[in-house]
JSON list of C-alpha atoms in Angstrom, two decimals:
[
{"chain": "A", "resi": 1, "resn": "UNK", "atom": "CA", "xyz": [32.32, 22.39, -62.66]},
{"chain": "A", "resi": 2, "resn": "UNK", "atom": "CA", "xyz": [34.58, 21.73, -59.77]},
{"chain": "A", "resi": 3, "resn": "UNK", "atom": "CA", "xyz": [34.34, 18.90, -57.25]},
{"chain": "A", "resi": 4, "resn": "UNK", "atom": "CA", "xyz": [32.94, 20.92, -54.30]},
{"chain": "A", "resi": 5, "resn": "UNK", "atom": "CA", "xyz": [30.03, 22.10, -56.44]},
{"chain": "A", "resi": 6, "resn": "UNK", "atom": "CA", "xyz": [29.17, 18.52, -57.42]},
{"chain": "A", "resi": 7, "resn": "UNK", "atom": "CA", "xyz": [29.35, 17.44, -53.76]},
{"chain": "A", "resi": 8, "resn": "UNK", "atom": "CA", "xyz": [26.98, 20.27, -52.83]},
{"chain": "A", "resi": 9, "resn": "UNK", "atom": "CA", "xyz": [24.55, 19.25, -55.58]},
{"chain": "A", "resi": 10, "resn": "UNK", "atom": "CA", "xyz": [24.71, 15.61, -54.46]},
{"chain": "A", "resi": 11, "resn": "UNK", "atom": "CA", "xyz": [24.13, 16.61, -50.81]},
{"chain": "A", "resi": 12, "resn": "UNK", "atom": "CA", "xyz": [21.08, 18.70, -51.75]},
{"chain": "A", "resi": 13, "resn": "UNK", "atom": "CA", "xyz": [19.69, 15.82, -53.82]},
{"chain": "A", "resi": 14, "resn": "UNK", "atom": "CA", "xyz": [20.10, 13.39, -50.90]},
{"chain": "A", "resi": 15, "resn": "UNK", "atom": "CA", "xyz": [18.36, 15.79, -48.50]},
{"chain": "A", "resi": 16, "resn": "UNK", "atom": "CA", "xyz": [15.46, 16.33, -50.94]},
{"chain": "A", "resi": 17, "resn": "UNK", "atom": "CA", "xyz": [15.10, 12.59, -51.53]},
{"chain": "A", "resi": 18, "resn": "UNK", "atom": "CA", "xyz": [15.12, 11.88, -47.79]},
{"chain": "A", "resi": 19, "resn": "UNK", "atom": "CA", "xyz": [12.51, 14.55, -47.10]},
{"chain": "A", "resi": 20, "resn": "UNK", "atom": "CA", "xyz": [10.28, 13.23, -49.89]},
{"chain": "A", "resi": 21, "resn": "UNK", "atom": "CA", "xyz": [10.57, 9.69, -48.53]},
{"chain": "A", "resi": 22, "resn": "UNK", "atom": "CA", "xyz": [9.60, 10.78, -45.01]},
{"chain": "A", "resi": 23, "resn": "UNK", "atom": "CA", "xyz": [6.60, 12.74, -46.30]},
{"chain": "A", "resi": 24, "resn": "UNK", "atom": "CA", "xyz": [5.38, 9.83, -48.42]},
{"chain": "A", "resi": 25, "resn": "UNK", "atom": "CA", "xyz": [5.77, 7.33, -45.58]},
{"chain": "A", "resi": 26, "resn": "UNK", "atom": "CA", "xyz": [3.85, 9.54, -43.18]},
{"chain": "A", "resi": 27, "resn": "UNK", "atom": "CA", "xyz": [1.00, 9.90, -45.64]},
{"chain": "A", "resi": 28, "resn": "UNK", "atom": "CA", "xyz": [0.88, 6.15, -46.19]},
{"chain": "A", "resi": 29, "resn": "UNK", "atom": "CA", "xyz": [0.80, 5.39, -42.44]},
{"chain": "A", "resi": 30, "resn": "UNK", "atom": "CA", "xyz": [-1.79, 8.01, -41.54]},
{"chain": "A", "resi": 31, "resn": "UNK", "atom": "CA", "xyz": [-4.73, 6.43, -39.72]},
{"chain": "A", "resi": 32, "resn": "UNK", "atom": "CA", "xyz": [-8.05, 6.66, -41.37]},
{"chain": "A", "resi": 33, "resn": "UNK", "atom": "CA", "xyz": [-11.05, 7.58, -39.23]},
{"chain": "A", "resi": 34, "resn": "UNK", "atom": "CA", "xyz": [-12.84, 4.64, -37.62]},
{"chain": "A", "resi": 35, "resn": "UNK", "atom": "CA", "xyz": [-16.18, 3.63, -39.07]},
{"chain": "A", "resi": 36, "resn": "UNK", "atom": "CA", "xyz": [-19.29, 3.36, -36.94]},
{"chain": "A", "resi": 37, "resn": "UNK", "atom": "CA", "xyz": [-19.08, -0.43, -36.96]},
{"chain": "A", "resi": 38, "resn": "UNK", "atom": "CA", "xyz": [-15.45, -0.37, -35.82]},
{"chain": "A", "resi": 39, "resn": "UNK", "atom": "CA", "xyz": [-16.29, 2.00, -32.96]},
{"chain": "A", "resi": 40, "resn": "UNK", "atom": "CA", "xyz": [-19.19, -0.22, -31.88]},
{"chain": "A", "resi": 41, "resn": "UNK", "atom": "CA", "xyz": [-16.99, -3.31, -32.01]},
{"chain": "A", "resi": 42, "resn": "UNK", "atom": "CA", "xyz": [-14.32, -1.60, -29.88]},
{"chain": "A", "resi": 43, "resn": "UNK", "atom": "CA", "xyz": [-16.94, -0.48, -27.35]},
{"chain": "A", "resi": 44, "resn": "UNK", "atom": "CA", "xyz": [-18.43, -4.00, -27.18]},
{"chain": "A", "resi": 45, "resn": "UNK", "atom": "CA", "xyz": [-14.98, -5.48, -26.60]},
{"chain": "A", "resi": 46, "resn": "UNK", "atom": "CA", "xyz": [-14.37, -3.00, -23.77]},
{"chain": "A", "resi": 47, "resn": "UNK", "atom": "CA", "xyz": [-17.70, -3.84, -22.14]},
{"chain": "A", "resi": 48, "resn": "UNK", "atom": "CA", "xyz": [-16.96, -7.58, -22.41]},
{"chain": "A", "resi": 49, "resn": "UNK", "atom": "CA", "xyz": [-13.61, -7.07, -20.76]},
{"chain": "A", "resi": 50, "resn": "UNK", "atom": "CA", "xyz": [-15.17, -5.04, -17.95]},
{"chain": "A", "resi": 51, "resn": "UNK", "atom": "CA", "xyz": [-17.78, -7.72, -17.34]},
{"chain": "A", "resi": 52, "resn": "UNK", "atom": "CA", "xyz": [-15.19, -10.48, -17.27]},
{"chain": "A", "resi": 53, "resn": "UNK", "atom": "CA", "xyz": [-13.07, -8.64, -14.74]},
{"chain": "A", "resi": 54, "resn": "UNK", "atom": "CA", "xyz": [-16.03, -7.77, -12.49]},
{"chain": "A", "resi": 55, "resn": "UNK", "atom": "CA", "xyz": [-16.64, -9.42, -9.14]},
{"chain": "A", "resi": 56, "resn": "UNK", "atom": "CA", "xyz": [-18.29, -12.83, -9.09]},
{"chain": "A", "resi": 57, "resn": "UNK", "atom": "CA", "xyz": [-19.26, -15.00, -6.13]},
{"chain": "A", "resi": 58, "resn": "UNK", "atom": "CA", "xyz": [-16.33, -17.05, -4.81]},
{"chain": "A", "resi": 59, "resn": "UNK", "atom": "CA", "xyz": [-14.00, -15.81, -7.55]},
{"chain": "A", "resi": 60, "resn": "UNK", "atom": "CA", "xyz": [-11.60, -14.38, -4.99]},
{"chain": "A", "resi": 61, "resn": "UNK", "atom": "CA", "xyz": [-11.44, -17.66, -3.07]},
{"chain": "A", "resi": 62, "resn": "UNK", "atom": "CA", "xyz": [-10.37, -19.57, -6.15]},
{"chain": "A", "resi": 63, "resn": "UNK", "atom": "CA", "xyz": [-7.92, -16.95, -7.38]},
{"chain": "A", "resi": 64, "resn": "UNK", "atom": "CA", "xyz": [-6.14, -16.03, -4.14]},
{"chain": "A", "resi": 65, "resn": "UNK", "atom": "CA", "xyz": [-7.03, -18.85, -1.80]},
{"chain": "A", "resi": 66, "resn": "UNK", "atom": "CA", "xyz": [-9.04, -18.82, 1.40]},
{"chain": "A", "resi": 67, "resn": "UNK", "atom": "CA", "xyz": [-9.12, -15.83, 3.71]},
{"chain": "A", "resi": 68, "resn": "UNK", "atom": "CA", "xyz": [-6.52, -15.69, 6.48]},
{"chain": "A", "resi": 69, "resn": "UNK", "atom": "CA", "xyz": [-7.69, -16.86, 9.89]},
{"chain": "A", "resi": 70, "resn": "UNK", "atom": "CA", "xyz": [-8.90, -14.37, 12.46]},
{"chain": "A", "resi": 71, "resn": "UNK", "atom": "CA", "xyz": [-5.70, -13.06, 13.96]},
{"chain": "A", "resi": 72, "resn": "UNK", "atom": "CA", "xyz": [-7.34, -11.66, 17.06]},
{"chain": "A", "resi": 73, "resn": "UNK", "atom": "CA", "xyz": [-8.79, -15.00, 18.16]},
{"chain": "A", "resi": 74, "resn": "UNK", "atom": "CA", "xyz": [-5.41, -16.64, 17.71]},
{"chain": "A", "resi": 75, "resn": "UNK", "atom": "CA", "xyz": [-3.74, -13.89, 19.72]},
{"chain": "A", "resi": 76, "resn": "UNK", "atom": "CA", "xyz": [-6.24, -14.27, 22.58]},
{"chain": "A", "resi": 77, "resn": "UNK", "atom": "CA", "xyz": [-5.67, -18.01, 22.70]},
{"chain": "A", "resi": 78, "resn": "UNK", "atom": "CA", "xyz": [-1.91, -17.59, 22.62]},
{"chain": "A", "resi": 79, "resn": "UNK", "atom": "CA", "xyz": [-1.93, -14.97, 25.36]},
{"chain": "A", "resi": 80, "resn": "UNK", "atom": "CA", "xyz": [-4.15, -17.07, 27.59]},
{"chain": "A", "resi": 81, "resn": "UNK", "atom": "CA", "xyz": [-1.92, -20.11, 27.07]},
{"chain": "A", "resi": 82, "resn": "UNK", "atom": "CA", "xyz": [1.20, -18.12, 28.00]},
{"chain": "A", "resi": 83, "resn": "UNK", "atom": "CA", "xyz": [-0.61, -16.58, 30.98]},
{"chain": "A", "resi": 84, "resn": "UNK", "atom": "CA", "xyz": [-1.67, -19.99, 32.26]},
{"chain": "A", "resi": 85, "resn": "UNK", "atom": "CA", "xyz": [1.84, -21.35, 31.79]},
{"chain": "A", "resi": 86, "resn": "UNK", "atom": "CA", "xyz": [3.31, -18.44, 33.75]},
{"chain": "A", "resi": 87, "resn": "UNK", "atom": "CA", "xyz": [1.00, -19.16, 36.68]},
{"chain": "A", "resi": 88, "resn": "UNK", "atom": "CA", "xyz": [-1.05, -15.98, 36.59]},
{"chain": "A", "resi": 89, "resn": "UNK", "atom": "CA", "xyz": [-4.04, -16.87, 34.50]},
{"chain": "A", "resi": 90, "resn": "UNK", "atom": "CA", "xyz": [-6.78, -14.47, 35.40]},
{"chain": "A", "resi": 91, "resn": "UNK", "atom": "CA", "xyz": [-6.61, -12.52, 38.56]},
{"chain": "A", "resi": 92, "resn": "UNK", "atom": "CA", "xyz": [-8.81, -10.84, 41.05]},
{"chain": "A", "resi": 93, "resn": "UNK", "atom": "CA", "xyz": [-8.49, -7.31, 39.76]},
{"chain": "A", "resi": 94, "resn": "UNK", "atom": "CA", "xyz": [-5.85, -4.67, 39.93]},
{"chain": "A", "resi": 95, "resn": "UNK", "atom": "CA", "xyz": [-4.85, -5.00, 43.58]},
{"chain": "A", "resi": 96, "resn": "UNK", "atom": "CA", "xyz": [-1.43, -6.44, 42.84]},
{"chain": "A", "resi": 97, "resn": "UNK", "atom": "CA", "xyz": [-2.10, -9.81, 44.40]},
{"chain": "A", "resi": 98, "resn": "UNK", "atom": "CA", "xyz": [-0.94, -11.85, 41.42]},
{"chain": "A", "resi": 99, "resn": "UNK", "atom": "CA", "xyz": [0.52, -15.29, 41.86]},
{"chain": "A", "resi": 100, "resn": "UNK", "atom": "CA", "xyz": [3.93, -14.42, 40.52]}
]
């Protein structure tokens, strides 16, 4: 036989061997169905994880720190301080008789 024929035979043999290897590896790695005990264990683990991540009293305070202060009260105090410093802290109404 000539050289090109032997190369063709070798190429076909490599392709067949590669295909057989892939098929055998897929069969070996195929997952078997879970048993009832394994399903129950997985469900119990999921329930435990849900319970652990659920809300608990004061958990948020310890994890993220205290709540921010009331921003509206601080704004009222700041505005009243600036108004008093400007000389027009609280007026008589809307008649335009401010002290500025």
